[in-house]
Every structure is written in structure tokens, then in C-alpha cells.
């Protein structure tokens, strides 16, 4: 069997589609499948550089797919080798989705005072370049080339790219690279390479100092709906590290500059940003943004339904979070893993989640004690945990389930036989028979009520009172029997069946709820001539056992890691 295929690293960063082997029509699911197959091979702990390259390529395509943007190459070739002709913006039909030039044209470019192009006193003009740039670099100083390019009145897109690069060499003020690209986009609004370079600049975690001012400057240049696609990653950084009130103020300032009438990119942006914002934002702001998404639900892409459901569950969990945390330290650990998954970068969030799984397995008794059975409703927390587990597992192992020689039905029968014959199985059988006898006794009172009915005419009121007395007594006995039966079953489950199930999951894997459904359907097993029942009761307890669910899923995930 051949080993894993070595990725074509030479295709990055310019051709991420070819790197992932994608062509023609593909969607987010196809991209994620390819991405997961690579990062299972190049884990961040062992191959940090390779992982970062794979992650950057994935984010680039993922962003483009979510925003319905065409992925573009960011490679910039010299103007003598790459034809960057600037086409003046023409008036468009409003239904085409493009704004007329008078709306797109930005204000004067807001350069910082100490970074604005300066006038030269020697009167030299850089309108014509008799030498190619790479030739000039060999004979002239970089500061001289930089000053000459700044003097040019008609700069090409490549000139602005060169100025951006040289500004880094000159060590100008923070974000000077991005400001030069912005000035280039002001002069050449339709230039895709400058746009893509600026988008990658925002995506590569720029310095937080001065970032809000850079975003506001960008909103005065890129005033269309594409502003969200361009700057999304920078907003992620601000939301992680700044107070939410500051984040909201900066975002509102930028949005006030946008003139585009479209909202598709805005909706995708808020679907993305709410995953983190829901933990920091005010209830009023969250209601407003969830309301906007709901009002324009018909404009959202196909994948949005699952994302909206997840966001709503997070928001609901947040409202019940304080109650969940009252249960003990294990719950606080689980809560932290959920929080990290929503607010941290993927590799950091995965690491936090895996560390939590390791602790859940090592703290077996504490987990089972803190999540005793039966329990209050943990439906929302379990939904989030299952969703996160599934997402992390896809990035860890290709084949999540070990090969099974027997079907679920056969293995469930073997497990059921052990549960009802070993340990407390014999005592449960005696207990079950005693309740059966008690049930026969209760039903036997029906004959007594029939007897009283036959002779009801002899003493109508007395016999009628006897009948009602027997009915009430039977009802009370049934309630007491049901409560006693539940109490005994819970005791047996805690003392034996739960640990047998945990031992089963050390070597086998079937989804817990599937196994419970199979045991419930089997209901009883035959031992010799005897029919032993009770598997449906065990299945019911399994479904309520949050501790068992957390433990077996943690074991499965850690086994996949190994």
C-alpha cells in the first residue's frame, strides 16, 4: 500500500486550487475534505511551517467560496512582463450589482502626515523609466528609486506595489505597505491584484497598532459590499483582543462609509463574526444582528442554515451558561473548551479541545460523579459538544471508526447478555420477578372489584366506597412501585452497568445512542429456558447519562489521535 501523497508545495501561494486538486465546480465541502486530508498528514505540532502554508491556502479559498468571490493569484510581475492596463470605470446598470463611478469614487486618500509622498526639490521627474526596475536596483539606491516612484504623477499598479514593498524596506510607519496598496486602489479601483494583496495583508495578522485607523481608511476607498470580504480577518483580530465596545465603534464607523446597496457580503461577514461576538457582545447588539440575518434568510447561501443553527445554540447556551457552570470543575473545563473553539484560531482551539478530552478520560470518576444520572437537561451543551467533536475528529483521522467484525445487533446481544447475567444481573432478575409478582397482585384486585360490583345492590354506597378505595390504593402502589423500580435500576446502573459499558467502549465503537436504541429493541435475552428482561431500562439510563457520553467520546477522539 502506497504512502500519503506529497503535496505540490511549489503551487503555493499562487495556485491554491491546484494545490488542493480542485477544479471546475467545487464547494465548501469539497475544499474541507481536501484540507482535512492534508492537515492529518501535516499536524501543526510536527510540521508547523507546512501546516501554516496549508492553512493559509485553505483560508484563501474558503473565504472566496463563502463570499462568492473568484480566487485570484497574488503574484505580482513587473509591468514589463505583466500587462496591467487600467480600464476606467464605466457606468453600469444598477441591476448588474455595480455602483456608478460617482458613488464608488472615494474621498482624498487619508495618509498619515509622516507617510505622505513628499515633493522633491531637485525637480527630477520620474514620468518615464528608461531602465527596468530590476536593472535600476543593481545600480541605484533603494531610497532613490523610492523617491523617484513617489514623484511619478501617473503611477501604474505595479508602481504602487513597488512603493509598498520599498516602504517596508525604508521602515516607514506601521501599515505603510497597506496604505500604498490603498492609494493604488484609489487610482486603479478595478485592479484585482492590488485588491488581493491588500486582502492577504489583512489576513496575515497585521500589527494591531493603528489597525482600526487602517480599516477606516480602507472603508473610505473600498466603499462597496466587498469591504467585508477584504477585511474580515482583521476584524477577527480586533474582536479577539479589543473590548467589544471599541470593536463595535470601529465597525460602525467603517460601515457608515459604505455606499453599496448590496448586503450579501455583509450577511456572510456577520455569520462569521457572530461565532466570537456572541461571547462578548451585548444582548441588544446580538438581537439586532440575528434579526438582520433572519430578515434576509432567503439571500443566504446553502451552507448558512447549519451555521445559523450552531450560532443560535451558542447564543442559547450563553444564556444558560451560569447554571451549567454551577455543577463543578469538570463543567468549567468543558465550558472553556467550547469557548476556545468559538474564539481562538483553529489550531489553538483544537489543542484546547484535545487537552480537555485527555482530562475527561483521566478524571473518569469525577466525570461520572459530576454528571450523575438522571440529570437535568443538558441538550444544548451536548449538541455543541457533539458538533465540535465531529469537526475536530474530521481533522484528526480519516477512518474514525475501527473495523468491526460483527454487526451492531450481534455485539449489542453479546453486551446485553453480559449485562443481565454477570455482576448485578442475577440480583436484577430476582428484583424483576418480585415486581412481576407485585404487579400480578395489583391486577388481582380487579377480581375483588368485580365481586363488589356483583353484589353492589346489596349495599350500594358501601360497595362503591370499597371499589374507589381499592382503585386509589392500586394507583398509589403503582406510583410507589415505579419510583422504587427507578431507584433500584439507577443503583444497579451506577454500581455495575455503567462500568460495563465503559469497559465495552475501551475496545469497541458504536455511537452511544445507536447502541442504546439497539438494546432497547432487543429488550430481553434468553438464558436457557428463561427470558430475562431489562435492556430497555438500561438503554433509557444510557440516554440520560451525560457523563458516559462525554467519557466514551473522549476515548474515541484520543484513540483517533494515537
mmCIF file with all atom_site columns, N, CA and C in Angstrom, residues 221-285:
data_model
loop_
_atom_site.group_PDB
_atom_site.id
_atom_site.type_symbol
_atom_site.label_atom_id
_atom_site.label_alt_id
_atom_site.label_comp_id
_atom_site.label_asym_id
_atom_site.label_entity_id
_atom_site.label_seq_id
_atom_site.pdbx_PDB_ins_code
_atom_site.Cartn_x
_atom_site.Cartn_y
_atom_site.Cartn_z
_atom_site.occupancy
_atom_site.B_iso_or_equiv
_atom_site.pdbx_formal_charge
_atom_site.auth_seq_id
_atom_site.auth_comp_id
_atom_site.auth_asym_id
_atom_site.auth_atom_id
_atom_site.pdbx_PDB_model_num
ATOM 1   N N  . UNK A 1 221 ? -12.017 54.034 0.849  1.00 0.00 ? 221 UNK A N  1
ATOM 2   C CA . UNK A 1 221 ? -11.550 53.724 -0.504 1.00 0.00 ? 221 UNK A CA 1
ATOM 3   C C  . UNK A 1 221 ? -12.397 52.620 -1.127 1.00 0.00 ? 221 UNK A C  1
ATOM 4   N N  . UNK A 1 222 ? -12.614 51.532 -0.391 1.00 0.00 ? 222 UNK A N  1
ATOM 5   C CA . UNK A 1 222 ? -13.427 50.398 -0.854 1.00 0.00 ? 222 UNK A CA 1
ATOM 6   C C  . UNK A 1 222 ? -14.801 50.558 -0.223 1.00 0.00 ? 222 UNK A C  1
ATOM 7   N N  . UNK A 1 223 ? -15.711 51.191 -0.947 1.00 0.00 ? 223 UNK A N  1
ATOM 8   C CA . UNK A 1 223 ? -16.999 51.563 -0.358 1.00 0.00 ? 223 UNK A CA 1
ATOM 9   C C  . UNK A 1 223 ? -18.120 50.636 -0.796 1.00 0.00 ? 223 UNK A C  1
ATOM 10  N N  . UNK A 1 224 ? -17.761 49.485 -1.317 1.00 0.00 ? 224 UNK A N  1
ATOM 11  C CA . UNK A 1 224 ? -18.758 48.522 -1.762 1.00 0.00 ? 224 UNK A CA 1
ATOM 12  C C  . UNK A 1 224 ? -18.901 47.401 -0.744 1.00 0.00 ? 224 UNK A C  1
ATOM 13  N N  . UNK A 1 225 ? -19.781 46.479 -1.065 1.00 0.00 ? 225 UNK A N  1
ATOM 14  C CA . UNK A 1 225 ? -20.032 45.327 -0.209 1.00 0.00 ? 225 UNK A CA 1
ATOM 15  C C  . UNK A 1 225 ? -18.793 44.446 -0.046 1.00 0.00 ? 225 UNK A C  1
ATOM 16  N N  . UNK A 1 226 ? -17.826 44.555 -0.951 1.00 0.00 ? 226 UNK A N  1
ATOM 17  C CA . UNK A 1 226 ? -16.621 43.729 -0.902 1.00 0.00 ? 226 UNK A CA 1
ATOM 18  C C  . UNK A 1 226 ? -15.696 44.126 0.256  1.00 0.00 ? 226 UNK A C  1
ATOM 19  N N  . UNK A 1 227 ? -15.981 45.234 0.890  1.00 0.00 ? 227 UNK A N  1
ATOM 20  C CA . UNK A 1 227 ? -15.186 45.650 2.039  1.00 0.00 ? 227 UNK A CA 1
ATOM 21  C C  . UNK A 1 227 ? -15.131 44.545 3.097  1.00 0.00 ? 227 UNK A C  1
ATOM 22  N N  . UNK A 1 228 ? -16.243 43.829 3.288  1.00 0.00 ? 228 UNK A N  1
ATOM 23  C CA . UNK A 1 228 ? -16.293 42.779 4.310  1.00 0.00 ? 228 UNK A CA 1
ATOM 24  C C  . UNK A 1 228 ? -15.371 41.619 3.949  1.00 0.00 ? 228 UNK A C  1
ATOM 25  N N  . UNK A 1 229 ? -15.403 41.210 2.686  1.00 0.00 ? 229 UNK A N  1
ATOM 26  C CA . UNK A 1 229 ? -14.528 40.136 2.218  1.00 0.00 ? 229 UNK A CA 1
ATOM 27  C C  . UNK A 1 229 ? -13.066 40.542 2.348  1.00 0.00 ? 229 UNK A C  1
ATOM 28  N N  . UNK A 1 230 ? -12.767 41.794 2.049  1.00 0.00 ? 230 UNK A N  1
ATOM 29  C CA . UNK A 1 230 ? -11.406 42.302 2.087  1.00 0.00 ? 230 UNK A CA 1
ATOM 30  C C  . UNK A 1 230 ? -10.832 42.307 3.503  1.00 0.00 ? 230 UNK A C  1
ATOM 31  N N  . UNK A 1 231 ? -11.626 42.656 4.484  1.00 0.00 ? 231 UNK A N  1
ATOM 32  C CA . UNK A 1 231 ? -11.092 42.961 5.821  1.00 0.00 ? 231 UNK A CA 1
ATOM 33  C C  . UNK A 1 231 ? -11.496 41.976 6.909  1.00 0.00 ? 231 UNK A C  1
ATOM 34  N N  . UNK A 1 232 ? -12.188 40.905 6.581  1.00 0.00 ? 232 UNK A N  1
ATOM 35  C CA . UNK A 1 232 ? -12.770 40.024 7.602  1.00 0.00 ? 232 UNK A CA 1
ATOM 36  C C  . UNK A 1 232 ? -11.750 39.541 8.633  1.00 0.00 ? 232 UNK A C  1
ATOM 37  N N  . UNK A 1 233 ? -10.575 39.108 8.193  1.00 0.00 ? 233 UNK A N  1
ATOM 38  C CA . UNK A 1 233 ? -9.580  38.551 9.115  1.00 0.00 ? 233 UNK A CA 1
ATOM 39  C C  . UNK A 1 233 ? -9.051  39.599 10.080 1.00 0.00 ? 233 UNK A C  1
ATOM 40  N N  . UNK A 1 234 ? -8.963  40.836 9.630  1.00 0.00 ? 234 UNK A N  1
ATOM 41  C CA . UNK A 1 234 ? -8.515  41.897 10.534 1.00 0.00 ? 234 UNK A CA 1
ATOM 42  C C  . UNK A 1 234 ? -9.543  42.141 11.634 1.00 0.00 ? 234 UNK A C  1
ATOM 43  N N  . UNK A 1 235 ? -10.826 42.066 11.286 1.00 0.00 ? 235 UNK A N  1
ATOM 44  C CA . UNK A 1 235 ? -11.880 42.225 12.299 1.00 0.00 ? 235 UNK A CA 1
ATOM 45  C C  . UNK A 1 235 ? -11.821 41.076 13.309 1.00 0.00 ? 235 UNK A C  1
ATOM 46  N N  . UNK A 1 236 ? -11.437 39.875 12.856 1.00 0.00 ? 236 UNK A N  1
ATOM 47  C CA . UNK A 1 236 ? -11.262 38.760 13.794 1.00 0.00 ? 236 UNK A CA 1
ATOM 48  C C  . UNK A 1 236 ? -10.252 39.121 14.879 1.00 0.00 ? 236 UNK A C  1
ATOM 49  N N  . UNK A 1 237 ? -9.133  39.703 14.458 1.00 0.00 ? 237 UNK A N  1
ATOM 50  C CA . UNK A 1 237 ? -8.087  40.060 15.418 1.00 0.00 ? 237 UNK A CA 1
ATOM 51  C C  . UNK A 1 237 ? -8.571  41.137 16.387 1.00 0.00 ? 237 UNK A C  1
ATOM 52  N N  . UNK A 1 238 ? -9.255  42.128 15.866 1.00 0.00 ? 238 UNK A N  1
ATOM 53  C CA . UNK A 1 238 ? -9.760  43.187 16.745 1.00 0.00 ? 238 UNK A CA 1
ATOM 54  C C  . UNK A 1 238 ? -10.752 42.630 17.756 1.00 0.00 ? 238 UNK A C  1
ATOM 55  N N  . UNK A 1 239 ? -11.619 41.737 17.302 1.00 0.00 ? 239 UNK A N  1
ATOM 56  C CA . UNK A 1 239 ? -12.634 41.187 18.194 1.00 0.00 ? 239 UNK A CA 1
ATOM 57  C C  . UNK A 1 239 ? -12.009 40.316 19.275 1.00 0.00 ? 239 UNK A C  1
ATOM 58  N N  . UNK A 1 240 ? -10.925 39.612 18.943 1.00 0.00 ? 240 UNK A N  1
ATOM 59  C CA . UNK A 1 240 ? -10.275 38.758 19.938 1.00 0.00 ? 240 UNK A CA 1
ATOM 60  C C  . UNK A 1 240 ? -9.572  39.567 21.015 1.00 0.00 ? 240 UNK A C  1
ATOM 61  N N  . UNK A 1 241 ? -8.980  40.699 20.643 1.00 0.00 ? 241 UNK A N  1
ATOM 62  C CA . UNK A 1 241 ? -8.073  41.383 21.553 1.00 0.00 ? 241 UNK A CA 1
ATOM 63  C C  . UNK A 1 241 ? -8.600  42.701 22.094 1.00 0.00 ? 241 UNK A C  1
ATOM 64  N N  . UNK A 1 242 ? -9.586  43.312 21.468 1.00 0.00 ? 242 UNK A N  1
ATOM 65  C CA . UNK A 1 242 ? -10.094 44.604 21.925 1.00 0.00 ? 242 UNK A CA 1
ATOM 66  C C  . UNK A 1 242 ? -11.384 44.427 22.709 1.00 0.00 ? 242 UNK A C  1
ATOM 67  N N  . UNK A 1 243 ? -11.727 45.448 23.482 1.00 0.00 ? 243 UNK A N  1
ATOM 68  C CA . UNK A 1 243 ? -13.037 45.468 24.136 1.00 0.00 ? 243 UNK A CA 1
ATOM 69  C C  . UNK A 1 243 ? -14.116 45.526 23.067 1.00 0.00 ? 243 UNK A C  1
ATOM 70  N N  . UNK A 1 244 ? -15.244 44.862 23.323 1.00 0.00 ? 244 UNK A N  1
ATOM 71  C CA . UNK A 1 244 ? -16.268 44.807 22.297 1.00 0.00 ? 244 UNK A CA 1
ATOM 72  C C  . UNK A 1 244 ? -16.819 46.196 21.966 1.00 0.00 ? 244 UNK A C  1
ATOM 73  N N  . UNK A 1 245 ? -16.885 47.071 22.948 1.00 0.00 ? 245 UNK A N  1
ATOM 74  C CA . UNK A 1 245 ? -17.391 48.418 22.676 1.00 0.00 ? 245 UNK A CA 1
ATOM 75  C C  . UNK A 1 245 ? -16.509 49.137 21.659 1.00 0.00 ? 245 UNK A C  1
ATOM 76  N N  . UNK A 1 246 ? -15.184 48.945 21.741 1.00 0.00 ? 246 UNK A N  1
ATOM 77  C CA . UNK A 1 246 ? -14.272 49.545 20.762 1.00 0.00 ? 246 UNK A CA 1
ATOM 78  C C  . UNK A 1 246 ? -14.453 48.898 19.392 1.00 0.00 ? 246 UNK A C  1
ATOM 79  N N  . UNK A 1 247 ? -14.565 47.573 19.384 1.00 0.00 ? 247 UNK A N  1
ATOM 80  C CA . UNK A 1 247 ? -14.788 46.863 18.128 1.00 0.00 ? 247 UNK A CA 1
ATOM 81  C C  . UNK A 1 247 ? -16.046 47.364 17.435 1.00 0.00 ? 247 UNK A C  1
ATOM 82  N N  . UNK A 1 248 ? -17.131 47.463 18.171 1.00 0.00 ? 248 UNK A N  1
ATOM 83  C CA . UNK A 1 248 ? -18.407 47.911 17.595 1.00 0.00 ? 248 UNK A CA 1
ATOM 84  C C  . UNK A 1 248 ? -18.295 49.335 17.055 1.00 0.00 ? 248 UNK A C  1
ATOM 85  N N  . UNK A 1 249 ? -17.623 50.206 17.793 1.00 0.00 ? 249 UNK A N  1
ATOM 86  C CA . UNK A 1 249 ? -17.488 51.591 17.354 1.00 0.00 ? 249 UNK A CA 1
ATOM 87  C C  . UNK A 1 249 ? -16.708 51.678 16.043 1.00 0.00 ? 249 UNK A C  1
ATOM 88  N N  . UNK A 1 250 ? -15.616 50.928 15.942 1.00 0.00 ? 250 UNK A N  1
ATOM 89  C CA . UNK A 1 250 ? -14.810 50.954 14.713 1.00 0.00 ? 250 UNK A CA 1
ATOM 90  C C  . UNK A 1 250 ? -15.610 50.389 13.538 1.00 0.00 ? 250 UNK A C  1
ATOM 91  N N  . UNK A 1 251 ? -16.339 49.310 13.786 1.00 0.00 ? 251 UNK A N  1
ATOM 92  C CA . UNK A 1 251 ? -17.108 48.691 12.712 1.00 0.00 ? 251 UNK A CA 1
ATOM 93  C C  . UNK A 1 251 ? -18.215 49.628 12.223 1.00 0.00 ? 251 UNK A C  1
ATOM 94  N N  . UNK A 1 252 ? -18.910 50.270 13.141 1.00 0.00 ? 252 UNK A N  1
ATOM 95  C CA . UNK A 1 252 ? -19.973 51.199 12.750 1.00 0.00 ? 252 UNK A CA 1
ATOM 96  C C  . UNK A 1 252 ? -19.416 52.386 11.971 1.00 0.00 ? 252 UNK A C  1
ATOM 97  N N  . UNK A 1 253 ? -18.223 52.861 12.358 1.00 0.00 ? 253 UNK A N  1
ATOM 98  C CA . UNK A 1 253 ? -17.593 53.960 11.629 1.00 0.00 ? 253 UNK A CA 1
ATOM 99  C C  . UNK A 1 253 ? -17.280 53.545 10.196 1.00 0.00 ? 253 UNK A C  1
ATOM 100 N N  . UNK A 1 254 ? -16.761 52.347 10.030 1.00 0.00 ? 254 UNK A N  1
ATOM 101 C CA . UNK A 1 254 ? -16.455 51.854 8.688  1.00 0.00 ? 254 UNK A CA 1
ATOM 102 C C  . UNK A 1 254 ? -17.730 51.657 7.866  1.00 0.00 ? 254 UNK A C  1
ATOM 103 N N  . UNK A 1 255 ? -18.740 51.068 8.470  1.00 0.00 ? 255 UNK A N  1
ATOM 104 C CA . UNK A 1 255 ? -19.971 50.797 7.727  1.00 0.00 ? 255 UNK A CA 1
ATOM 105 C C  . UNK A 1 255 ? -20.667 52.088 7.300  1.00 0.00 ? 255 UNK A C  1
ATOM 106 N N  . UNK A 1 256 ? -20.458 53.166 8.049  1.00 0.00 ? 256 UNK A N  1
ATOM 107 C CA . UNK A 1 256 ? -21.059 54.448 7.674  1.00 0.00 ? 256 UNK A CA 1
ATOM 108 C C  . UNK A 1 256 ? -20.472 54.985 6.372  1.00 0.00 ? 256 UNK A C  1
ATOM 109 N N  . UNK A 1 257 ? -19.279 54.514 5.995  1.00 0.00 ? 257 UNK A N  1
ATOM 110 C CA . UNK A 1 257 ? -18.641 54.962 4.756  1.00 0.00 ? 257 UNK A CA 1
ATOM 111 C C  . UNK A 1 257 ? -19.052 54.136 3.541  1.00 0.00 ? 257 UNK A C  1
ATOM 112 N N  . UNK A 1 258 ? -19.680 52.992 3.761  1.00 0.00 ? 258 UNK A N  1
ATOM 113 C CA . UNK A 1 258 ? -20.028 52.111 2.651  1.00 0.00 ? 258 UNK A CA 1
ATOM 114 C C  . UNK A 1 258 ? -21.274 52.631 1.939  1.00 0.00 ? 258 UNK A C  1
ATOM 115 N N  . UNK A 1 259 ? -21.232 52.609 0.608  1.00 0.00 ? 259 UNK A N  1
ATOM 116 C CA . UNK A 1 259 ? -22.349 53.122 -0.190 1.00 0.00 ? 259 UNK A CA 1
ATOM 117 C C  . UNK A 1 259 ? -23.035 52.034 -0.990 1.00 0.00 ? 259 UNK A C  1
ATOM 118 N N  . UNK A 1 260 ? -22.506 50.842 -0.941 1.00 0.00 ? 260 UNK A N  1
ATOM 119 C CA . UNK A 1 260 ? -23.066 49.762 -1.748 1.00 0.00 ? 260 UNK A CA 1
ATOM 120 C C  . UNK A 1 260 ? -24.472 49.404 -1.287 1.00 0.00 ? 260 UNK A C  1
ATOM 121 N N  . UNK A 1 261 ? -25.330 49.104 -2.231 1.00 0.00 ? 261 UNK A N  1
ATOM 122 C CA . UNK A 1 261 ? -26.704 48.749 -1.891 1.00 0.00 ? 261 UNK A CA 1
ATOM 123 C C  . UNK A 1 261 ? -26.870 47.258 -1.647 1.00 0.00 ? 261 UNK A C  1
ATOM 124 N N  . UNK A 1 262 ? -25.821 46.461 -1.920 1.00 0.00 ? 262 UNK A N  1
ATOM 125 C CA . UNK A 1 262 ? -25.918 45.014 -1.718 1.00 0.00 ? 262 UNK A CA 1
ATOM 126 C C  . UNK A 1 262 ? -25.608 44.646 -0.266 1.00 0.00 ? 262 UNK A C  1
ATOM 127 N N  . UNK A 1 263 ? -26.120 43.504 0.173  1.00 0.00 ? 263 UNK A N  1
ATOM 128 C CA . UNK A 1 263 ? -25.894 43.091 1.570  1.00 0.00 ? 263 UNK A CA 1
ATOM 129 C C  . UNK A 1 263 ? -25.402 41.649 1.670  1.00 0.00 ? 263 UNK A C  1
ATOM 130 N N  . UNK A 1 264 ? -25.154 40.999 0.539  1.00 0.00 ? 264 UNK A N  1
ATOM 131 C CA . UNK A 1 264 ? -24.773 39.583 0.585  1.00 0.00 ? 264 UNK A CA 1
ATOM 132 C C  . UNK A 1 264 ? -23.482 39.374 1.360  1.00 0.00 ? 264 UNK A C  1
ATOM 133 N N  . UNK A 1 265 ? -22.477 40.193 1.087  1.00 0.00 ? 265 UNK A N  1
ATOM 134 C CA . UNK A 1 265 ? -21.211 40.055 1.802  1.00 0.00 ? 265 UNK A CA 1
ATOM 135 C C  . UNK A 1 265 ? -21.374 40.408 3.277  1.00 0.00 ? 265 UNK A C  1
ATOM 136 N N  . UNK A 1 266 ? -22.209 41.372 3.558  1.00 0.00 ? 266 UNK A N  1
ATOM 137 C CA . UNK A 1 266 ? -22.446 41.754 4.943  1.00 0.00 ? 266 UNK A CA 1
ATOM 138 C C  . UNK A 1 266 ? -23.038 40.589 5.738  1.00 0.00 ? 266 UNK A C  1
ATOM 139 N N  . UNK A 1 267 ? -23.985 39.871 5.160  1.00 0.00 ? 267 UNK A N  1
ATOM 140 C CA . UNK A 1 267 ? -24.608 38.740 5.847  1.00 0.00 ? 267 UNK A CA 1
ATOM 141 C C  . UNK A 1 267 ? -23.591 37.638 6.114  1.00 0.00 ? 267 UNK A C  1
ATOM 142 N N  . UNK A 1 268 ? -22.761 37.329 5.119  1.00 0.00 ? 268 UNK A N  1
ATOM 143 C CA . UNK A 1 268 ? -21.730 36.308 5.307  1.00 0.00 ? 268 UNK A CA 1
ATOM 144 C C  . UNK A 1 268 ? -20.747 36.743 6.389  1.00 0.00 ? 268 UNK A C  1
ATOM 145 N N  . UNK A 1 269 ? -20.406 38.026 6.416  1.00 0.00 ? 269 UNK A N  1
ATOM 146 C CA . UNK A 1 269 ? -19.483 38.559 7.422  1.00 0.00 ? 269 UNK A CA 1
ATOM 147 C C  . UNK A 1 269 ? -20.051 38.379 8.827  1.00 0.00 ? 269 UNK A C  1
ATOM 148 N N  . UNK A 1 270 ? -21.318 38.706 9.022  1.00 0.00 ? 270 UNK A N  1
ATOM 149 C CA . UNK A 1 270 ? -21.894 38.586 10.360 1.00 0.00 ? 270 UNK A CA 1
ATOM 150 C C  . UNK A 1 270 ? -22.093 37.131 10.765 1.00 0.00 ? 270 UNK A C  1
ATOM 151 N N  . UNK A 1 271 ? -22.358 36.246 9.817  1.00 0.00 ? 271 UNK A N  1
ATOM 152 C CA . UNK A 1 271 ? -22.401 34.823 10.146 1.00 0.00 ? 271 UNK A CA 1
ATOM 153 C C  . UNK A 1 271 ? -21.051 34.364 10.696 1.00 0.00 ? 271 UNK A C  1
ATOM 154 N N  . UNK A 1 272 ? -19.985 34.893 10.133 1.00 0.00 ? 272 UNK A N  1
ATOM 155 C CA . UNK A 1 272 ? -18.645 34.520 10.584 1.00 0.00 ? 272 UNK A CA 1
ATOM 156 C C  . UNK A 1 272 ? -18.309 35.167 11.920 1.00 0.00 ? 272 UNK A C  1
ATOM 157 N N  . UNK A 1 273 ? -18.542 36.441 12.052 1.00 0.00 ? 273 UNK A N  1
ATOM 158 C CA . UNK A 1 273 ? -18.076 37.190 13.225 1.00 0.00 ? 273 UNK A CA 1
ATOM 159 C C  . UNK A 1 273 ? -18.898 36.873 14.468 1.00 0.00 ? 273 UNK A C  1
ATOM 160 N N  . UNK A 1 274 ? -20.146 36.440 14.297 1.00 0.00 ? 274 UNK A N  1
ATOM 161 C CA . UNK A 1 274 ? -21.001 36.169 15.451 1.00 0.00 ? 274 UNK A CA 1
ATOM 162 C C  . UNK A 1 274 ? -20.509 34.981 16.275 1.00 0.00 ? 274 UNK A C  1
ATOM 163 N N  . UNK A 1 275 ? -19.763 34.092 15.667 1.00 0.00 ? 275 UNK A N  1
ATOM 164 C CA . UNK A 1 275 ? -19.256 32.930 16.395 1.00 0.00 ? 275 UNK A CA 1
ATOM 165 C C  . UNK A 1 275 ? -18.408 33.361 17.582 1.00 0.00 ? 275 UNK A C  1
ATOM 166 N N  . UNK A 1 276 ? -17.661 34.448 17.426 1.00 0.00 ? 276 UNK A N  1
ATOM 167 C CA . UNK A 1 276 ? -16.880 35.001 18.529 1.00 0.00 ? 276 UNK A CA 1
ATOM 168 C C  . UNK A 1 276 ? -17.637 36.082 19.274 1.00 0.00 ? 276 UNK A C  1
ATOM 169 N N  . UNK A 1 277 ? -18.360 36.914 18.522 1.00 0.00 ? 277 UNK A N  1
ATOM 170 C CA . UNK A 1 277 ? -19.031 38.064 19.133 1.00 0.00 ? 277 UNK A CA 1
ATOM 171 C C  . UNK A 1 277 ? -20.097 37.653 20.139 1.00 0.00 ? 277 UNK A C  1
ATOM 172 N N  . UNK A 1 278 ? -20.701 36.479 19.961 1.00 0.00 ? 278 UNK A N  1
ATOM 173 C CA . UNK A 1 278 ? -21.784 36.071 20.844 1.00 0.00 ? 278 UNK A CA 1
ATOM 174 C C  . UNK A 1 278 ? -21.321 35.953 22.295 1.00 0.00 ? 278 UNK A C  1
ATOM 175 N N  . UNK A 1 279 ? -20.007 35.775 22.518 1.00 0.00 ? 279 UNK A N  1
ATOM 176 C CA . UNK A 1 279 ? -19.478 35.653 23.872 1.00 0.00 ? 279 UNK A CA 1
ATOM 177 C C  . UNK A 1 279 ? -19.150 37.011 24.476 1.00 0.00 ? 279 UNK A C  1
ATOM 178 N N  . UNK A 1 280 ? -19.111 38.062 23.655 1.00 0.00 ? 280 UNK A N  1
ATOM 179 C CA . UNK A 1 280 ? -18.666 39.360 24.127 1.00 0.00 ? 280 UNK A CA 1
ATOM 180 C C  . UNK A 1 280 ? -19.695 40.467 23.960 1.00 0.00 ? 280 UNK A C  1
ATOM 181 N N  . UNK A 1 281 ? -20.585 40.314 23.014 1.00 0.00 ? 281 UNK A N  1
ATOM 182 C CA . UNK A 1 281 ? -21.486 41.405 22.647 1.00 0.00 ? 281 UNK A CA 1
ATOM 183 C C  . UNK A 1 281 ? -22.634 41.540 23.639 1.00 0.00 ? 281 UNK A C  1
ATOM 184 N N  . UNK A 1 282 ? -23.285 42.692 23.578 1.00 0.00 ? 282 UNK A N  1
ATOM 185 C CA . UNK A 1 282 ? -24.476 42.923 24.395 1.00 0.00 ? 282 UNK A CA 1
ATOM 186 C C  . UNK A 1 282 ? -25.669 42.194 23.790 1.00 0.00 ? 282 UNK A C  1
ATOM 187 N N  . UNK A 1 283 ? -26.666 41.930 24.616 1.00 0.00 ? 283 UNK A N  1
ATOM 188 C CA . UNK A 1 283 ? -27.871 41.257 24.131 1.00 0.00 ? 283 UNK A CA 1
ATOM 189 C C  . UNK A 1 283 ? -28.558 42.084 23.051 1.00 0.00 ? 283 UNK A C  1
ATOM 190 N N  . UNK A 1 284 ? -28.557 43.397 23.192 1.00 0.00 ? 284 UNK A N  1
ATOM 191 C CA . UNK A 1 284 ? -29.202 44.263 22.198 1.00 0.00 ? 284 UNK A CA 1
ATOM 192 C C  . UNK A 1 284 ? -28.519 44.126 20.843 1.00 0.00 ? 284 UNK A C  1
ATOM 193 N N  . UNK A 1 285 ? -27.190 44.157 20.825 1.00 0.00 ? 285 UNK A N  1
ATOM 194 C CA . UNK A 1 285 ? -26.454 44.050 19.565 1.00 0.00 ? 285 UNK A CA 1
ATOM 195 C C  . UNK A 1 285 ? -26.693 42.689 18.926 1.00 0.00 ? 285 UNK A C  1
#
